[in-house]
Amino acid sequence: MSVKHTTEKALQMLRTLPRVTIGNIRDNPQSKQNSKRGRGQHGGDKHGAGNKGSGQRQNYMRLGYETGNTPFYLRFGYEPYYKGHHLKREYPPISLHQLQKLIDTDRLSARAPIDLTTICNTGLFEIRPDLLHHGVQLTDEGVDDFRAKINIEVQHAPESVIAAIERNGGVIRTAYYDPHSLYAIVNPKKWFEKGVPIPRRMLPPQDAVEYYTDARNRGYLADPDKISQERLVLAQKYGYSLPKIEDDPEYAMLTETKDPRQIFFGLNPGWVINLKDRAIIKAKQ
């Protein structure tokens, strides 16, 4: 077929076909697909949940909402003992039974002082300063079965727990840590990797000074002579003979304490710990 014949055939086709207008233009087959599934009046965009409202949004009603009624927290008057409850310090519990189990399973060593850092390093307890956690409280669950002789520092302990530890020849101390120091205590590795100095522990706030200066609570700011007297008073009250720590072969470990401004054993505030080079950068005096 010659080129001339092909051209004439194409021109003849154009003469017979109608002109291209809006009326005869259409899309290619299957070039457009409807994304909606055609459900009722909303075209499927409501997914069968209806129109508006918390019940149609696949979630639950907010806490305290009583379907239009006056809620409970508004139905009754304000009580003063709720004042400042969201700012109160929290002390997650750890029992003597748990403590004895940690020692028996070698997660904690009774031959070294136990503090908040060693408790967090077990990986079984989580202290979160962002939730107003200020340490741990030692509870008396398992007080009759506790047999370990330890040197422990906690943030709160009742009288029965103090008697159980001192009956075995141990030493207990209650100490306060401010929130800034707690971030370094609960995760020392993360703090050291920052390359910042070890913070200095702040003194307790006004409402906690009385507790940590009382010898009956074995506060870390109490007079050591008064603590010795209270140890004897507590032994007489609970009917056990107080062991002499001075004659104990582990006297050095049992009497090891921190400075009121210190947060780690053997590390002073202001020092920088370099884990990569295994070096300690000490502050100039």
Short mmCIF file of C-alpha atoms in Angstrom, two decimals, residues 57-185:
data_model
loop_
_atom_site.label_atom_id
_atom_site.label_comp_id
_atom_site.label_asym_id
_atom_site.label_seq_id
_atom_site.Cartn_x
_atom_site.Cartn_y
_atom_site.Cartn_z
CA ARG A 57 -16.51 7.45 67.15
CA GLN A 58 -15.55 3.94 68.29
CA ASN A 59 -14.34 5.03 71.70
CA TYR A 60 -15.65 5.11 75.26
CA MET A 61 -17.07 8.03 77.13
CA ARG A 62 -14.57 10.05 79.08
CA LEU A 63 -13.97 9.25 82.74
CA GLY A 64 -16.45 10.95 85.02
CA TYR A 65 -19.12 11.49 82.36
CA GLU A 66 -22.53 10.24 83.51
CA THR A 67 -24.62 10.68 80.34
CA GLY A 68 -25.85 14.16 81.11
CA ASN A 69 -26.29 13.83 84.86
CA THR A 70 -24.32 15.94 87.27
CA PRO A 71 -21.12 13.91 87.77
CA PHE A 72 -20.08 12.52 91.12
CA TYR A 73 -17.12 14.85 91.57
CA LEU A 74 -19.43 17.87 91.16
CA ARG A 75 -22.37 16.47 93.11
CA PHE A 76 -20.59 16.72 96.47
CA GLY A 77 -18.61 19.47 98.12
CA TYR A 78 -14.84 19.87 98.09
CA GLU A 79 -12.98 18.06 100.87
CA PRO A 80 -9.78 19.64 102.23
CA TYR A 81 -7.88 16.35 102.38
CA TYR A 82 -7.84 16.31 98.58
CA LYS A 83 -5.84 19.52 98.48
CA GLY A 84 -2.48 19.00 96.79
CA HIS A 85 -2.98 15.26 96.41
CA HIS A 86 -1.53 15.40 92.88
CA LEU A 87 1.71 16.83 94.26
CA LYS A 88 2.31 14.33 97.06
CA ARG A 89 5.45 12.23 96.97
CA GLU A 90 5.00 8.57 96.06
CA TYR A 91 7.05 5.69 97.49
CA PRO A 92 6.52 2.38 95.64
CA PRO A 93 6.62 -0.53 98.12
CA ILE A 94 9.17 -3.30 98.42
CA SER A 95 8.55 -5.93 101.11
CA LEU A 96 11.01 -7.74 103.35
CA HIS A 97 9.87 -10.96 101.67
CA GLN A 98 10.93 -9.60 98.28
CA LEU A 99 14.18 -8.30 99.73
CA GLN A 100 15.03 -11.68 101.22
CA LYS A 101 14.27 -13.37 97.91
CA LEU A 102 16.55 -10.96 96.04
CA ILE A 103 19.37 -11.75 98.46
CA ASP A 104 18.80 -15.52 98.26
CA THR A 105 18.85 -15.43 94.45
CA ASP A 106 22.03 -13.29 94.38
CA ARG A 107 20.32 -10.34 92.76
CA LEU A 108 21.39 -8.31 95.78
CA SER A 109 24.54 -8.82 97.82
CA ALA A 110 24.34 -8.68 101.61
CA ARG A 111 28.09 -8.03 101.75
CA ALA A 112 27.75 -4.52 100.31
CA PRO A 113 25.52 -1.57 101.19
CA ILE A 114 22.12 -1.60 99.51
CA ASP A 115 20.61 1.64 98.30
CA LEU A 116 18.14 2.81 95.68
CA THR A 117 20.66 2.36 92.87
CA THR A 118 21.31 -1.30 93.64
CA ILE A 119 17.57 -1.96 93.92
CA CYS A 120 16.90 -0.39 90.51
CA ASN A 121 19.83 -2.28 88.96
CA THR A 122 18.08 -5.58 89.67
CA GLY A 123 15.68 -4.69 86.86
CA LEU A 124 12.65 -5.74 88.92
CA PHE A 125 11.64 -2.35 90.26
CA GLU A 126 10.93 0.84 88.34
CA ILE A 127 11.26 4.27 89.90
CA ARG A 128 9.87 7.08 87.76
CA PRO A 129 10.55 10.61 89.03
CA ASP A 130 8.17 11.96 86.37
CA LEU A 131 5.35 10.22 88.27
CA LEU A 132 6.47 11.80 91.57
CA HIS A 133 8.28 8.64 92.71
CA HIS A 134 10.79 9.66 95.38
CA GLY A 135 12.21 6.26 96.24
CA VAL A 136 10.93 3.09 97.89
CA GLN A 137 9.26 2.22 101.15
CA LEU A 138 10.16 -1.01 102.90
CA THR A 139 7.03 -2.85 104.09
CA ASP A 140 6.74 -5.50 106.82
CA GLU A 141 5.40 -8.33 104.65
CA GLY A 142 7.56 -11.33 105.53
CA VAL A 143 8.94 -9.71 108.68
CA ASP A 144 9.02 -13.04 110.56
CA ASP A 145 11.04 -14.78 107.85
CA PHE A 146 13.65 -12.11 107.25
CA ARG A 147 17.11 -13.38 108.25
CA ALA A 148 19.62 -11.28 106.30
CA LYS A 149 22.16 -8.98 107.93
CA ILE A 150 22.35 -5.94 105.66
CA ASN A 151 23.19 -2.28 105.49
CA ILE A 152 20.29 -0.72 103.60
CA GLU A 153 19.13 2.77 102.77
CA VAL A 154 15.49 3.40 101.84
CA GLN A 155 13.21 6.41 101.82
CA HIS A 156 10.55 5.22 104.25
CA ALA A 157 10.25 2.32 106.69
CA PRO A 158 7.86 1.54 109.59
CA GLU A 159 8.97 0.61 113.08
CA SER A 160 8.46 -3.13 112.61
CA VAL A 161 10.76 -3.19 109.59
CA ILE A 162 13.47 -1.30 111.47
CA ALA A 163 13.22 -3.80 114.34
CA ALA A 164 13.43 -6.79 111.95
CA ILE A 165 16.65 -5.52 110.34
CA GLU A 166 18.36 -4.48 113.57
CA ARG A 167 17.38 -7.77 115.24
CA ASN A 168 19.61 -9.55 112.71
CA GLY A 169 22.52 -7.22 113.36
CA GLY A 170 21.86 -5.01 110.34
CA VAL A 171 21.63 -1.27 109.86
CA ILE A 172 18.83 0.69 108.18
CA ARG A 173 18.74 4.33 107.21
CA THR A 174 16.06 6.53 105.67
CA ALA A 175 17.27 9.21 103.26
CA TYR A 176 15.71 11.78 100.98
CA TYR A 177 16.59 12.34 97.31
CA ASP A 178 15.42 15.30 95.28
CA PRO A 179 13.91 14.65 91.82
CA HIS A 180 17.03 15.86 89.97
CA SER A 181 19.22 13.38 91.85
CA LEU A 182 16.71 10.57 91.31
CA TYR A 183 17.18 10.71 87.54
CA ALA A 184 20.87 9.91 88.07
CA ILE A 185 20.19 7.23 90.68
#
